[in-house]
C-alpha positions as a printed NumPy array, in Angstrom:
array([[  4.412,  15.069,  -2.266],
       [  7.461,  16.104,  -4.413],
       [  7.766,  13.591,  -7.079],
       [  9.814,  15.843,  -9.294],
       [  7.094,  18.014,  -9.765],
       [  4.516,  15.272,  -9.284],
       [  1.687,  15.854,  -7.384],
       [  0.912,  12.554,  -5.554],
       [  0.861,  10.472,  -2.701],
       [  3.43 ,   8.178,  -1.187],
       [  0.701,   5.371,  -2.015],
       [ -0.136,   6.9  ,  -5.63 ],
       [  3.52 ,   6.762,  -5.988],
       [  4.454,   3.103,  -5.146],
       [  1.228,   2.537,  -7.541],
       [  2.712,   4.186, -10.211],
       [  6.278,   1.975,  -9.697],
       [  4.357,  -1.167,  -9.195],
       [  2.898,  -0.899, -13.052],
       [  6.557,  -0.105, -14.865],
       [  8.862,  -2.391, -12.364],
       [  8.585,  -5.452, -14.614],
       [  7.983,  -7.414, -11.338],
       [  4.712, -10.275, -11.518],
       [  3.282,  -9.542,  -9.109],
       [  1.395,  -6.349, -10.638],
       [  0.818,  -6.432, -14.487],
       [  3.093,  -3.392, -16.402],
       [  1.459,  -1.054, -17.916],
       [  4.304,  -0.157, -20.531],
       [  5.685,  -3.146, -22.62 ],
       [  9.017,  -4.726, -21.885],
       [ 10.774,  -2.796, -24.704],
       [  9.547,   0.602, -23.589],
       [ 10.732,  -0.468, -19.833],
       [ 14.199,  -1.229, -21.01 ],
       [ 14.352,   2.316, -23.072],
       [ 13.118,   3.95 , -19.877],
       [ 15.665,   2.377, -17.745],
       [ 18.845,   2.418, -19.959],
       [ 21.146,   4.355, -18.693],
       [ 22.833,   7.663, -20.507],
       [ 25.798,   9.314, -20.841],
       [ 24.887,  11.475, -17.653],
       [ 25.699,  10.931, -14.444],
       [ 24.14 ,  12.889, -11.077],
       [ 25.707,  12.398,  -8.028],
       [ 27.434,   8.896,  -8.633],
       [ 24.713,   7.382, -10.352],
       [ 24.231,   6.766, -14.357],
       [ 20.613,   9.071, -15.156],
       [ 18.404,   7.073, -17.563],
       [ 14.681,   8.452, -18.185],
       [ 13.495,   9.974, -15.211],
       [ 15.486,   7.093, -12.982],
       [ 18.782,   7.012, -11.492],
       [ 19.867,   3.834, -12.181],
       [ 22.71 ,   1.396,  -9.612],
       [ 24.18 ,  -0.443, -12.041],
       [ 25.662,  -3.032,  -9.354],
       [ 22.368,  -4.466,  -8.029],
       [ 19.554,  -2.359, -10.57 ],
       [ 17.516,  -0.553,  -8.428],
       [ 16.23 ,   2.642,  -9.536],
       [ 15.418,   5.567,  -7.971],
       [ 13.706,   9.267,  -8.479],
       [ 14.044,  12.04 ,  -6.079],
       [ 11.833,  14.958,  -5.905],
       [ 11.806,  18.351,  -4.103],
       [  9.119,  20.826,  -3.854],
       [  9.449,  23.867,  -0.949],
       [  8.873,  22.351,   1.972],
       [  8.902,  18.542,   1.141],
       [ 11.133,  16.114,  -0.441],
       [ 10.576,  12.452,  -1.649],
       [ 12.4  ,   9.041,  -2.164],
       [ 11.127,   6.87 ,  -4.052],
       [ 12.588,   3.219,  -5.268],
       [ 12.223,  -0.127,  -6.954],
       [ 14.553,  -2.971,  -5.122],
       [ 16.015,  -5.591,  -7.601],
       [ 14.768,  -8.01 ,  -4.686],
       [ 11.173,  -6.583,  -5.677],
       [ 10.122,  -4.422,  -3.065],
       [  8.978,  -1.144,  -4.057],
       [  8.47 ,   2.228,  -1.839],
       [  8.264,   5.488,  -1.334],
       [  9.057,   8.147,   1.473],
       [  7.373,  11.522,   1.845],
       [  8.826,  14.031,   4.747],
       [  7.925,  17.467,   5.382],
       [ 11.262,  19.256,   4.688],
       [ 13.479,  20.431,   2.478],
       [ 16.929,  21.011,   3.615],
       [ 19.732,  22.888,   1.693],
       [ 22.075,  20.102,   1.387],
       [ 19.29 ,  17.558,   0.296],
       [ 21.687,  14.947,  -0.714],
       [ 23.084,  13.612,   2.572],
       [ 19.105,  13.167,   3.421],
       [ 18.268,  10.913,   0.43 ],
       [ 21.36 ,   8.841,   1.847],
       [ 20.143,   8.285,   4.809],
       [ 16.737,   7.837,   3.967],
       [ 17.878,   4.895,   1.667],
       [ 20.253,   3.409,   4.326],
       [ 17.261,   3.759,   6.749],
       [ 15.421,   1.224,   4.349],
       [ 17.967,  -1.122,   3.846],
       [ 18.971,  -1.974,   7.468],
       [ 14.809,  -2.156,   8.091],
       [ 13.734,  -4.445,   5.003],
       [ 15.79 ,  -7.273,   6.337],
       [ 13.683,  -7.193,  10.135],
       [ 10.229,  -7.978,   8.515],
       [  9.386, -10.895,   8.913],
       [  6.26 , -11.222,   7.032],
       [  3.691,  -8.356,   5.347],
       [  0.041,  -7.886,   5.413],
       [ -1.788, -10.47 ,   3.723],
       [ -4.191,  -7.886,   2.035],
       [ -3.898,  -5.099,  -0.407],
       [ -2.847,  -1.875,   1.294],
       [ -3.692,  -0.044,  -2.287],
       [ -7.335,  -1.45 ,  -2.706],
       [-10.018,  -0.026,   0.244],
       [-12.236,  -3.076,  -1.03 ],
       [-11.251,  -6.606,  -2.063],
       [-12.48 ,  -9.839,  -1.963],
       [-10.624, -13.307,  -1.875],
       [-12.723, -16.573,  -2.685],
       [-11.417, -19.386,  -4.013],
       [-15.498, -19.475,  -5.646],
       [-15.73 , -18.157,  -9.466],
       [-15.918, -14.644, -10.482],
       [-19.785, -14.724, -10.866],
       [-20.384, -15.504,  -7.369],
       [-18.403, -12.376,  -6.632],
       [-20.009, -10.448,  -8.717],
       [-23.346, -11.366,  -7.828],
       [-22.888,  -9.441,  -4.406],
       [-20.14 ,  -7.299,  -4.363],
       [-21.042,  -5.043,  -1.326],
       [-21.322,  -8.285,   1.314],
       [-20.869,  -5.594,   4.223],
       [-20.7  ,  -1.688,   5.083],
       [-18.511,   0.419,   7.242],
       [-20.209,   3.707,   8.615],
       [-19.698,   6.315,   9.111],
       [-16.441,   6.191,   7.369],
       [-14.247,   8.855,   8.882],
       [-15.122,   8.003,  11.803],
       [-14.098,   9.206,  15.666],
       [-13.687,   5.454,  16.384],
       [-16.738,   4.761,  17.077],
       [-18.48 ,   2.802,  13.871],
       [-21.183,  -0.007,  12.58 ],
       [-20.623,  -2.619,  10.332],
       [-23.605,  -3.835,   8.819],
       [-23.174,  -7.78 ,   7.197],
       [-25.817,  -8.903,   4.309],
       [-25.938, -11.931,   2.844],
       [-23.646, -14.562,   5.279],
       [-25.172, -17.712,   5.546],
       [-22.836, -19.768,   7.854],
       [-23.56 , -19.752,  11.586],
       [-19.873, -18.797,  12.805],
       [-18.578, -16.234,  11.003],
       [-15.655, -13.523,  12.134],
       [-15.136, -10.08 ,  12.262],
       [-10.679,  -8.82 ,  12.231],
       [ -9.505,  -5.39 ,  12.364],
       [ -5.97 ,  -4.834,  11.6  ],
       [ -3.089,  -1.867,  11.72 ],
       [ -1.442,  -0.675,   8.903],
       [  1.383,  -2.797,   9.868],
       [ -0.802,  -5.897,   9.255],
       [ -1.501,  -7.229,  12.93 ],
       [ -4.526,  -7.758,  14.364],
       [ -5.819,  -5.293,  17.282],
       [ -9.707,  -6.882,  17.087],
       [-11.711,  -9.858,  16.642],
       [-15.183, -10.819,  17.585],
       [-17.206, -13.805,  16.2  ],
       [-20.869, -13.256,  15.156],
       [-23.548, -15.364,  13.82 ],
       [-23.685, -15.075,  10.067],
       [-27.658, -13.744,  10.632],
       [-26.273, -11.5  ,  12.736],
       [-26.223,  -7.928,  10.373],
       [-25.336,  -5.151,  12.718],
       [-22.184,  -4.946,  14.779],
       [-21.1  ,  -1.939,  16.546],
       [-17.011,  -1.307,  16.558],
       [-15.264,   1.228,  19.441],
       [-11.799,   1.668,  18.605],
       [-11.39 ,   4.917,  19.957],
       [ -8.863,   4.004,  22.35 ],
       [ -6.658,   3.164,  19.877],
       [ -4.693,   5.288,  17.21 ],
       [ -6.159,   7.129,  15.128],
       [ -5.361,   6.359,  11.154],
       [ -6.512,   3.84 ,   8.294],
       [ -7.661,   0.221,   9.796],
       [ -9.029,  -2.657,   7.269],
       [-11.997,  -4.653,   8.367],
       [-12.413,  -8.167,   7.517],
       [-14.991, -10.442,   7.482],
       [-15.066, -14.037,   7.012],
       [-17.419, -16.567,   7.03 ],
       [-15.77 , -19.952,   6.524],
       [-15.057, -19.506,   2.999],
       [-14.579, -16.118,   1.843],
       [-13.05 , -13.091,   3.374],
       [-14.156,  -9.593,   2.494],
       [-12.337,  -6.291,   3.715],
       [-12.815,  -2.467,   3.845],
       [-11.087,   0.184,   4.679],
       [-12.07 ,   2.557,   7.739],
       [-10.342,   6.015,   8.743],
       [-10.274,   7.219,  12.074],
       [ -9.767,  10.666,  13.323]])
């Protein structure tokens, strides 16, 4: 991606906004001083917009942006005073580049306000678990259940260890956080085999859960 001359991806790059936003819900890596320096906005202006430190800052609702161009790609990339972050990556450069960051933005605004609701899990972790049980118990297991092969054509086993409740249930879901499978397995049960060939092929997240805990992993498909 074109970041400015960073070399990173549109996840990398929302990442990288989520730890110097200021926002709670990711802790900053920078303190709150060095935030305010880096968003503080100069004497110089570029195309309508005040240019602090690497940000072109809207000084009527504070969001910040950076635009980057490399041949053959260009990227958007923003933090929302309403705190949503994101970036977008395409796979072209025109010669008047401006006109496409506008519309790119506007494209954003009039979508934000359709969603409804987001994925409940972590798009930026392949491996998480949720448990209202202490760390320790965590800890004690951390790989609960495999995905293999992983790429896969589709076609893939998950193998469950340690589940001791009778009902327990397997979810796949989209990128876009809804639910395309669901089988329910006895917790003894530690080999399922997965077909999802006939659907698209791209990133799923596989859950498990067992009545108290839920455990997910990423799995590519191509």
């Amino acid at each position: 991606a074109a970041g400015g001359g960073w070399v990173a991806s549109a996840q990398d790059l929302c990442k990288m906004l989520c730890a110097v936003d200021r926002f709670p819900t990711k802790p900053d890596i920078l303190t709150p001083a060095t935030i305010n320096t880096m968003v503080q906005p100069t004497n110089q202006n570029v195309n309508g917009s005040p240019y602090a430190l690497g940000w072109f800052i809207n000084t009527t609702d504070n969001n910040w942006y950076h635009t980057g161009l490399l041949h053959g790609t260009m990227t958007f990339q923003c933090r929302r005073n309403d705190q949503i972050n994101y970036a977008l990556l395409v796979n072209t450069r025109p010669n008047l580049y401006n006109a496409q960051y506008n519309d790119l933005n506007a494209l954003v605004r009039n979508v934000v306000p359709t969603i409804l609701s987001w994925p409940a899990f972590d798009l930026f972790d392949s491996t998480y678990v949720c448990s209202p049980s202490s760390v320790n118990n965590i800890s004690e297991n951390p790989a609960l259940f495999t995905v293999y092969p992983n790429p896969s054509n589709g076609k893939f086993t998950v193998t469950v260890e340690g589940l001791q409740e009778k009902n327990c249930k397997l979810e796949i879901y989209n990128l876009l956080g809804q639910e395309i499978y669901a089988v329910f397995f006895k917790g003894q049960q530690t080999t399922l085999a997965i077909d999802l060939s006939d659907f698209s092929k791209g990133i799923y997240f596989v859950k498990v859960y067992d009545g108290t805990n839920n455990y997910t992993q990423k799995i590519i498909t191509e």
